[in-house]
CSV table of C-alpha atoms in Angstrom, one decimal:
chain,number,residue,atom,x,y,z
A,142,UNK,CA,-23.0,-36.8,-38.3
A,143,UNK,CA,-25.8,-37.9,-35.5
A,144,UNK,CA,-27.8,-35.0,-33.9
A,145,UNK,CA,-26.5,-37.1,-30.7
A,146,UNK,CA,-22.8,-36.3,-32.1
A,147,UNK,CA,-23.3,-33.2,-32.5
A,148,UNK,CA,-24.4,-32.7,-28.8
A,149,UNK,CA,-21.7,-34.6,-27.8
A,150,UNK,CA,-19.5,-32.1,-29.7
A,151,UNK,CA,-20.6,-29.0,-28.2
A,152,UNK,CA,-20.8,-30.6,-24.8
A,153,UNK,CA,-16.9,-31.3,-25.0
A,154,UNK,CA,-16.5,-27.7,-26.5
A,155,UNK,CA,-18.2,-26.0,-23.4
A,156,UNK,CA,-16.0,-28.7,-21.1
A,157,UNK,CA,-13.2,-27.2,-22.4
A,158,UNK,CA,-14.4,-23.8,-22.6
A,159,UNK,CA,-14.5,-24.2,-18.6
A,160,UNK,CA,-11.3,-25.9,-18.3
A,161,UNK,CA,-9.3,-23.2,-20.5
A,162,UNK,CA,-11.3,-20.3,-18.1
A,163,UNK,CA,-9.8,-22.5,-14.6
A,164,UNK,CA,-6.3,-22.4,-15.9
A,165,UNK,CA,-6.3,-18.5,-17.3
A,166,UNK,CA,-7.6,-17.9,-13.6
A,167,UNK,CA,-4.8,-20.2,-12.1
A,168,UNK,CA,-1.9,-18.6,-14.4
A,169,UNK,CA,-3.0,-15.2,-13.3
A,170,UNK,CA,-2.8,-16.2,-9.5
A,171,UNK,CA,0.7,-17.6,-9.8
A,172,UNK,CA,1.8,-15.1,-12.0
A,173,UNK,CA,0.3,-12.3,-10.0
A,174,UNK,CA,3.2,-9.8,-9.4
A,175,UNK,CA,6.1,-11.8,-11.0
A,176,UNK,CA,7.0,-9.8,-13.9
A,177,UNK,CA,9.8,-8.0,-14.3
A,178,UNK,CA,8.0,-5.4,-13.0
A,179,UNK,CA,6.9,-5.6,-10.0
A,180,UNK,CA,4.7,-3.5,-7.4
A,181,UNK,CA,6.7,-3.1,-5.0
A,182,UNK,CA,3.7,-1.7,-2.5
A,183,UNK,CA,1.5,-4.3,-3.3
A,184,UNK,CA,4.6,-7.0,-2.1
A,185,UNK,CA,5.0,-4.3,1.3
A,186,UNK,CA,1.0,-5.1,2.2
A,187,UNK,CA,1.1,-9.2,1.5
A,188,UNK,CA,4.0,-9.3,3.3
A,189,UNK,CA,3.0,-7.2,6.2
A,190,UNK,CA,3.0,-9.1,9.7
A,191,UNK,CA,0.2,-6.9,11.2
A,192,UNK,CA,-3.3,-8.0,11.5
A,193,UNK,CA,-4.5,-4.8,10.3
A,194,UNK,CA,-3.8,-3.6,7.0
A,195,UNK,CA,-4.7,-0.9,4.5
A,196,UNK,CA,-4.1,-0.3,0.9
A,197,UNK,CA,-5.2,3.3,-0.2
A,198,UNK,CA,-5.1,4.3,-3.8
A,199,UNK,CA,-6.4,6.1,-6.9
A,200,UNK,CA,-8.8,4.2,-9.4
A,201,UNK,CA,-7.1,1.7,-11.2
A,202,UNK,CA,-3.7,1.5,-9.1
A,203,UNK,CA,-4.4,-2.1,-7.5
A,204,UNK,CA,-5.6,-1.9,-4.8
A,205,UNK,CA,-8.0,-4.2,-5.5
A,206,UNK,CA,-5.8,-6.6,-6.9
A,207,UNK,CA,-4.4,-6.9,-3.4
A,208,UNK,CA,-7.5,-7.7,-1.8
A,209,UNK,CA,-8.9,-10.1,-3.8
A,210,UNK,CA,-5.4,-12.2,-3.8
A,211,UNK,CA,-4.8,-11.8,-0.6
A,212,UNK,CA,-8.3,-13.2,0.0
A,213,UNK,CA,-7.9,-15.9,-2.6
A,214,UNK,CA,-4.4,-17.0,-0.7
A,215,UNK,CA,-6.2,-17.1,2.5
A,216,UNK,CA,-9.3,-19.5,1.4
A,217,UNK,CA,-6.8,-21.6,-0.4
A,218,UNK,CA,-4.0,-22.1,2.5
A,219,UNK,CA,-1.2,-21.3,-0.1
A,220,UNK,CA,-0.2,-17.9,1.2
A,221,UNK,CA,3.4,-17.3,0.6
A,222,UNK,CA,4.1,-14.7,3.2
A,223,UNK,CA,1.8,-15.9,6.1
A,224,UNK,CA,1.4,-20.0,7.7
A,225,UNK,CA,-1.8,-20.8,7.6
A,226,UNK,CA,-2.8,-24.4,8.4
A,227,UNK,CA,-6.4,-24.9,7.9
A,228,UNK,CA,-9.7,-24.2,6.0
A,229,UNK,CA,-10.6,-20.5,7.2
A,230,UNK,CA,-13.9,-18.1,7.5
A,231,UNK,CA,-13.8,-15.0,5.8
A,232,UNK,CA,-16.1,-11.8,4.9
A,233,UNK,CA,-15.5,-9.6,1.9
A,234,UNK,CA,-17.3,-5.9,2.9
A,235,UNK,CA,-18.4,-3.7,0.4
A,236,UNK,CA,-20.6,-0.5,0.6
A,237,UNK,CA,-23.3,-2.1,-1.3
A,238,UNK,CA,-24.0,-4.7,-3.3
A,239,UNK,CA,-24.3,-3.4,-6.9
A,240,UNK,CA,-20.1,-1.9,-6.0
A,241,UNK,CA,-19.7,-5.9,-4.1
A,242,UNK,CA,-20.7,-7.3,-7.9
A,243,UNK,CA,-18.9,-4.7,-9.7
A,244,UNK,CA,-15.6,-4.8,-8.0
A,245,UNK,CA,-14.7,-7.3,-5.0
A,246,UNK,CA,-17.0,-10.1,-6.3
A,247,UNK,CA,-15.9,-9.5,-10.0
A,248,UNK,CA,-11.8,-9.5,-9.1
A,249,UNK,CA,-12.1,-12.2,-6.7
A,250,UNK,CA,-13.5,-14.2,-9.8
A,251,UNK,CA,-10.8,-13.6,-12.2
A,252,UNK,CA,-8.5,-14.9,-9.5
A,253,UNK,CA,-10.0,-18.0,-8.3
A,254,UNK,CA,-9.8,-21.0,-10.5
A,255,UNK,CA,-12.8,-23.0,-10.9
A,256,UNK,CA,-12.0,-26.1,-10.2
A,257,UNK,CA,-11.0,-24.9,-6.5
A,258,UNK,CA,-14.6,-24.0,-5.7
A,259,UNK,CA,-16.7,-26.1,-4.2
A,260,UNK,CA,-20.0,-24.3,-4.1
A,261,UNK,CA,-21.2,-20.8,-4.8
A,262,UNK,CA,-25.0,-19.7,-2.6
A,263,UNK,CA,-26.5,-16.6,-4.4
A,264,UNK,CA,-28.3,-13.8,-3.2
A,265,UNK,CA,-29.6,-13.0,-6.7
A,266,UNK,CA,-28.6,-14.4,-10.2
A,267,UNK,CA,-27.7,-17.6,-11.3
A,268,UNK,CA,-25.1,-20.0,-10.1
A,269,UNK,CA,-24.1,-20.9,-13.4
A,270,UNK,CA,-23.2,-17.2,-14.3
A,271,UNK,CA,-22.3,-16.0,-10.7
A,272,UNK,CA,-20.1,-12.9,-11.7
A,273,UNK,CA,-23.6,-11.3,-13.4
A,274,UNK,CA,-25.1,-11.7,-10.4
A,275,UNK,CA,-24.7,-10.9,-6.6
A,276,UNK,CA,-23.3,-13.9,-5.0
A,277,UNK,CA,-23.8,-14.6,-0.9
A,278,UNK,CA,-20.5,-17.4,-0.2
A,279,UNK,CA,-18.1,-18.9,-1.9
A,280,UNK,CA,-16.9,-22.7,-0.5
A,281,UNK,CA,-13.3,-23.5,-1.4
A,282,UNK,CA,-10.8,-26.3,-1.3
A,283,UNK,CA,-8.3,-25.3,1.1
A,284,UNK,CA,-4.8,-26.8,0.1
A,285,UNK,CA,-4.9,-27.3,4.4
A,286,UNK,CA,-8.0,-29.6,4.1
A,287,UNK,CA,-11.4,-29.1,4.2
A,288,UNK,CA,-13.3,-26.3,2.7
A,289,UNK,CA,-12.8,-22.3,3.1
A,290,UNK,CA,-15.5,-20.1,3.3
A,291,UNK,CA,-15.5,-16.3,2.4
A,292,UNK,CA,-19.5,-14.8,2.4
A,293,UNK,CA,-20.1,-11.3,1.4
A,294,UNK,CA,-21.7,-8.4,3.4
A,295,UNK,CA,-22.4,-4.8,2.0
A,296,UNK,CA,-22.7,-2.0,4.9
A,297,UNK,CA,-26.0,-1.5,4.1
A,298,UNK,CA,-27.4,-4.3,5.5
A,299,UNK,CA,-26.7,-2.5,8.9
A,300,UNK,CA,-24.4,-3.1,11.9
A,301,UNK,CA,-26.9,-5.9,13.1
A,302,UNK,CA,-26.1,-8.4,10.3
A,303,UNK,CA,-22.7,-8.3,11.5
A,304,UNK,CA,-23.2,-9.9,14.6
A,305,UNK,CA,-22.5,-13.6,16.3
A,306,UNK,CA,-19.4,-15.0,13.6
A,307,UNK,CA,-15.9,-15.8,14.4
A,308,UNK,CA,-13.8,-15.5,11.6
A,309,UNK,CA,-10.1,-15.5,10.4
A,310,UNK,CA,-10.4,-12.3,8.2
A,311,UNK,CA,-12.4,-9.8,6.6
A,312,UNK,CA,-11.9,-7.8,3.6
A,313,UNK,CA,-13.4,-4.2,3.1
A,314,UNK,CA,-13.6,-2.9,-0.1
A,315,UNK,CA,-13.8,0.6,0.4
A,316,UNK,CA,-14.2,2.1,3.9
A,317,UNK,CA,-16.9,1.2,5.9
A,318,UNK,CA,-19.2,3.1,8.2
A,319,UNK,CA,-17.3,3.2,11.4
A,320,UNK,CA,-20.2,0.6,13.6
A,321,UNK,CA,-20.1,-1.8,11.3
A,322,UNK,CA,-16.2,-1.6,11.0
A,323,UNK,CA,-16.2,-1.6,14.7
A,324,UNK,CA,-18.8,-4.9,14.8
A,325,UNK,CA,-16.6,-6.4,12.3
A,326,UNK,CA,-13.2,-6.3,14.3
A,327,UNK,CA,-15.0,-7.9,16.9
A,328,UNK,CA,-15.5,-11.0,14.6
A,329,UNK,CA,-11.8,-11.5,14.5
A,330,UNK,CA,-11.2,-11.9,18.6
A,331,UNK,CA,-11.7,-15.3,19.0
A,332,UNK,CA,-9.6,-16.7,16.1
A,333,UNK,CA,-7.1,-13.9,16.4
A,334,UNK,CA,-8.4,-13.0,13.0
A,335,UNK,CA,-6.4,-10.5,10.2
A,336,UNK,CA,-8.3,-7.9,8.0
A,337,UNK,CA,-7.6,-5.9,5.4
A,338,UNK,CA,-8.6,-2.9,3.5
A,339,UNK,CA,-8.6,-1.5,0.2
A,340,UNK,CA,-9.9,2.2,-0.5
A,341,UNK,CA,-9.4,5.6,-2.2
A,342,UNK,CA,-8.8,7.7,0.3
């Protein structure tokens, strides 16, 4: 065998590698919360006509599950409770951005398949690797048309980085300080926007 084979070889491994990951990501999306046993809570907030909503909860009860599917159902256009009809803008908040890496960042990831994103912008880290480093948007194929966009914004950057969008939703992970909470809501008037939150209490 060629050394020109062999590349070829591991080329088509690491293809696959990547196509295996986009489906494990897809299978957990649809089969999110379709067992036989289902969280019933978790069905209460997606199905929840308010444009406010909040999930609070203990580590490790799924909270953030909630977020990050309800924000991967929104960028997409396939959410089964609400009609959404076009690409949207979106903000995921977190307190900073080592917990944006470490939680939001790194759910939202295991939820999104691959081949729906379009482009990933860093703030630090490498595209190729984006969940070990911090990443600043995601662009996504919305089901709608066009491309969905979600960027992320930590509270410390301070109440004036939150100014001048108009956006669909937002997503805080974890409660934030209450000016930029009150900065963010303003985001939403235009579009009539939704947000969501999910904290321990």
């Amino acid at each position: 065998m060629s050394k020109t084979d062999d590349l070829i070889k591991a080329k088509r491994l690491v293809d696959l590698e990547k196509i295996l990951k986009a489906r494990q990501n897809e299978v957990k999306l649809y089969n999110y919360n379709k067992g036989p046993k289902k969280h019933e809570k978790q069905l209460e907030f997606h199905k929840s006509p308010f444009r406010g909503r909040w999930v609070f909860g203990g580590n490790r009860t799924g909270k953030t599950e909630c977020g990050a599917v309800e924000t991967v159902w929104w960028l997409r256009g396939i959410h089964p409770y609400r009609k959404i009809t076009s690409a949207v803008h979106g903000w995921i908040v977190s307190p900073t951005n080592e917990v944006q890496r470490d939680v939001a960042q790194k759910k939202l990831l295991t939820y999104l398949p691959r081949q729906w994103i379009r482009n990933i912008t860093m703030k630090s880290g490498s595209v190729i690797q984006p969940g070990l480093g911090v990443i600043d948007k995601i662009d996504v194929e919305s089901a709608c048309g066009g491309v969905s966009q979600v960027s992320f914004k930590t509270c410390e950057q301070g109440r004036e980085q939150f100014q001048g969008a108009s956006l669909d939703f937002i997503w805080f992970d974890e409660e934030p300080r209450r000016e930029v909470f009150d900065e963010c809501r303003m985001r939403l008037m235009d579009r009539l926007g939704s947000f969501w939150v999910t904290m321990t209490p």
